[in-house]
GROMACS .gro file of C-alpha atoms in nm:
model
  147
    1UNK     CA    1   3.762   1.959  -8.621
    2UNK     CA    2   3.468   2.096  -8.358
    3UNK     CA    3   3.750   2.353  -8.201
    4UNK     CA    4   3.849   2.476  -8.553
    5UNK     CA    5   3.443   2.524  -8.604
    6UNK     CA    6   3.387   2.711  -8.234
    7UNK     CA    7   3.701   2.922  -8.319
    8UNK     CA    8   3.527   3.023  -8.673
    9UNK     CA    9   3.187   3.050  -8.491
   10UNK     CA   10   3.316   3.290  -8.197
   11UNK     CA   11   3.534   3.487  -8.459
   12UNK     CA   12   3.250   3.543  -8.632
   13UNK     CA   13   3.003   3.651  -8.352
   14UNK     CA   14   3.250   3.893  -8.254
   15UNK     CA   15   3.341   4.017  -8.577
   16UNK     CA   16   2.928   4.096  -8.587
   17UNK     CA   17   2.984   4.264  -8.255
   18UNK     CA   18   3.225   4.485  -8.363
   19UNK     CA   19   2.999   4.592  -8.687
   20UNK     CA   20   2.759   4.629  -8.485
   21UNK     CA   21   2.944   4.894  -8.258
   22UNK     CA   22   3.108   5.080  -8.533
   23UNK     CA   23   2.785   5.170  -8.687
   24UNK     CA   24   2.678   5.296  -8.307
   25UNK     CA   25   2.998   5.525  -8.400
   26UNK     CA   26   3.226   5.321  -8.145
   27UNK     CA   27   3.509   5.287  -8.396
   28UNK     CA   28   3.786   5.249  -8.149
   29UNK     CA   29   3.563   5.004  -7.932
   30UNK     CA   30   3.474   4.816  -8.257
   31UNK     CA   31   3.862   4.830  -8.340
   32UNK     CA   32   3.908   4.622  -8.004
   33UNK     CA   33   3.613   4.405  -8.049
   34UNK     CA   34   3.762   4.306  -8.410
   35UNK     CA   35   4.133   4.258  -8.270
   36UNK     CA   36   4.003   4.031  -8.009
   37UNK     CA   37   3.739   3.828  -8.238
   38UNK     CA   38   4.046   3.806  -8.464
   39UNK     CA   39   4.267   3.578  -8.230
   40UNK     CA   40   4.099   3.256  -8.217
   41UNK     CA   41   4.115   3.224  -8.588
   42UNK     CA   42   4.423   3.338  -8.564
   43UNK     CA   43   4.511   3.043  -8.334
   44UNK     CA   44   4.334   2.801  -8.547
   45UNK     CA   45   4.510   2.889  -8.856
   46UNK     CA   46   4.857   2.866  -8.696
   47UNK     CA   47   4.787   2.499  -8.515
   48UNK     CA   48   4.772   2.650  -8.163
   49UNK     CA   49   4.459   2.489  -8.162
   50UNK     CA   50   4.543   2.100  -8.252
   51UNK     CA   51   4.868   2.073  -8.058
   52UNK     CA   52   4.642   2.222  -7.758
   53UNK     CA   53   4.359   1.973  -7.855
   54UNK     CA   54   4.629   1.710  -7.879
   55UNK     CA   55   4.802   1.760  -7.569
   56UNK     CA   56   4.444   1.788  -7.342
   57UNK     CA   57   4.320   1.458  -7.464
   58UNK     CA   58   4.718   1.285  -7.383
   59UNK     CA   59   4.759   1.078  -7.082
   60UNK     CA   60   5.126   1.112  -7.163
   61UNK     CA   61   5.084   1.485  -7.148
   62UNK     CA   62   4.916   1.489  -6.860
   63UNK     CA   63   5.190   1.269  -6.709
   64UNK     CA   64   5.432   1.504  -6.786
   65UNK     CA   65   5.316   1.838  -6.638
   66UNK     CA   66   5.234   1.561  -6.311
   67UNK     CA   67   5.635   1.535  -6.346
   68UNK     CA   68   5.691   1.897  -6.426
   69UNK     CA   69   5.463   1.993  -6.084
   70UNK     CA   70   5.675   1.720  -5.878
   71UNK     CA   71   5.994   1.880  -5.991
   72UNK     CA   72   5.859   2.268  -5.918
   73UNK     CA   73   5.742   2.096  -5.559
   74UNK     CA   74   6.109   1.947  -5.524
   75UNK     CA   75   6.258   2.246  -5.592
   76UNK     CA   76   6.087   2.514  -5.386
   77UNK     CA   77   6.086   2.309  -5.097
   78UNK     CA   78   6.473   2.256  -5.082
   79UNK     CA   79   6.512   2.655  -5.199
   80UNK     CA   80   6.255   2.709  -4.899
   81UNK     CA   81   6.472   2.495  -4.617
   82UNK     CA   82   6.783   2.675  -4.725
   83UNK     CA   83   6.645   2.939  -4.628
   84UNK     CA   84   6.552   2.887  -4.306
   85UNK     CA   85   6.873   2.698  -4.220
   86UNK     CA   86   7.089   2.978  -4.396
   87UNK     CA   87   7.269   2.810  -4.676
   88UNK     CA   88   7.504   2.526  -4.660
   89UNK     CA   89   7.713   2.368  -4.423
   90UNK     CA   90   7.980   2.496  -4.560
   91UNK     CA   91   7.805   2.855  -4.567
   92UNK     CA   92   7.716   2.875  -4.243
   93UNK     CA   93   8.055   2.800  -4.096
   94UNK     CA   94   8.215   3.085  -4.293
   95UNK     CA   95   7.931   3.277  -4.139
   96UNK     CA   96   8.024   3.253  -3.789
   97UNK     CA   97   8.357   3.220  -3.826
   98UNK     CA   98   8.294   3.601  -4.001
   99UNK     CA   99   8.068   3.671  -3.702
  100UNK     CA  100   8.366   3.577  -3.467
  101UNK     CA  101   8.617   3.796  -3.636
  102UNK     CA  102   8.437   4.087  -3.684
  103UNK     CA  103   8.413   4.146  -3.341
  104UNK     CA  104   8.772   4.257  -3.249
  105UNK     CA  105   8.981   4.453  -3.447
  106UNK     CA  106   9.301   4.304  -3.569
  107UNK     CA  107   9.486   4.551  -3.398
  108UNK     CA  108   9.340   4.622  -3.054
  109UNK     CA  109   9.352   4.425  -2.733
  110UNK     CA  110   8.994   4.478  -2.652
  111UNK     CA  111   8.617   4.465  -2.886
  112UNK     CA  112   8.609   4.761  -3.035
  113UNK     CA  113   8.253   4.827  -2.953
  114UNK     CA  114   8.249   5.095  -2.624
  115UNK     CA  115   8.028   5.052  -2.332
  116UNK     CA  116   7.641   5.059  -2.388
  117UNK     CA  117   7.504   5.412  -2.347
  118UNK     CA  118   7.122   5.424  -2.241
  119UNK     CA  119   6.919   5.689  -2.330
  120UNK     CA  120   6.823   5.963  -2.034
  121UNK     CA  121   6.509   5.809  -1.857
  122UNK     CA  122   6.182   6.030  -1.900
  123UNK     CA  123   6.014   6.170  -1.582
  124UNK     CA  124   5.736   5.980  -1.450
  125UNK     CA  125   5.401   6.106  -1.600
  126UNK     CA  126   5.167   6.311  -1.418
  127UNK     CA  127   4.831   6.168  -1.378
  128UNK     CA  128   4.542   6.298  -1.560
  129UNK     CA  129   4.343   6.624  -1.438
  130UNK     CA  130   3.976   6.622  -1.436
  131UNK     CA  131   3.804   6.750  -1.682
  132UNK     CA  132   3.714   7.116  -1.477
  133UNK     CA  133   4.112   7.151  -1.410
  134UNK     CA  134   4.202   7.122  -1.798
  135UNK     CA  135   4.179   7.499  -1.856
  136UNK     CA  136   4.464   7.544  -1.530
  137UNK     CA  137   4.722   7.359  -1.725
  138UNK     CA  138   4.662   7.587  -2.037
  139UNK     CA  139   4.660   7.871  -1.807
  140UNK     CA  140   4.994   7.816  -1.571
  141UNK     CA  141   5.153   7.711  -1.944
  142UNK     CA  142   5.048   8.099  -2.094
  143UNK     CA  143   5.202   8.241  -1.768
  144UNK     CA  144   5.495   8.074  -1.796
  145UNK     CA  145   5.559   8.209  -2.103
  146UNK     CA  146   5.426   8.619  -1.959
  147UNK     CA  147   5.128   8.537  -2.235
   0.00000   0.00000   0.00000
């Protein structure tokens, strides 16, 4: 009885709002204000409000989302160590038995990945000029090029 007279209350204040704005000529803002002010009447009339009303002041309610939470805990947790262990038993011995195979191809004697190739090394770098001999590497780089 009190929620269905706050709902009516707050309804009401906002529906005053929204007057209030469309005679500032805010007619799309006083639209919104009305929509909104709208709902919790809305709610009231529908018996949103009771069950919600009901179900805060349950202990058996409140037992059950406890249950519902112990269950989401449950769950996440296993879904989280699967994870990290990759799957099942089962799984994971299909997974390197795949790992194993893939190596050699059914055909050829040897792995069918060649020898490593490493990237050409880079020349040492030169150490830094000081700061009056900056201008000679610009200049021996314009001669180079007959600048």
């Amino acid at each position: 009885m009190i929620a269905e007279t706050v709902c009516s209350a707050v309804s009401a204040a906002g529906l005053g709002i929204a007057a209030v704005t469309a005679y500032r000529k805010r007619f799309l803002s006083a639209a919104r204000i009305a929509a909104y002010s709208l709902v919790p009447v809305g709610l009231v009339m529908t018996g949103v409000v009771g069950w919600a009303a009901d179900t805060a002041f349950s202990p058996v309610a409140w037992a059950g989302f406890v249950v519902l939470g112990g269950a989401w805990l449950l769950f996440s947790g296993a879904r989280a160590v699967e994870r990290r262990r990759g799957g099942t038993r089962k799984e994971r011995r299909a997974a390197r038995a795949a790992d194993r195979s893939d190596a050699v191809a059914p055909t050829a004697s040897a792995p069918s990945l060649g020898p490593a190739v490493r990237p050409a090394t880079r020349p040492a770098a030169t150490p830094r000029a000081k700061s009056g001999d900056d201008f000679s590497d610009i200049e021996a780089i314009l001669k180079k090029h007959g600048i």
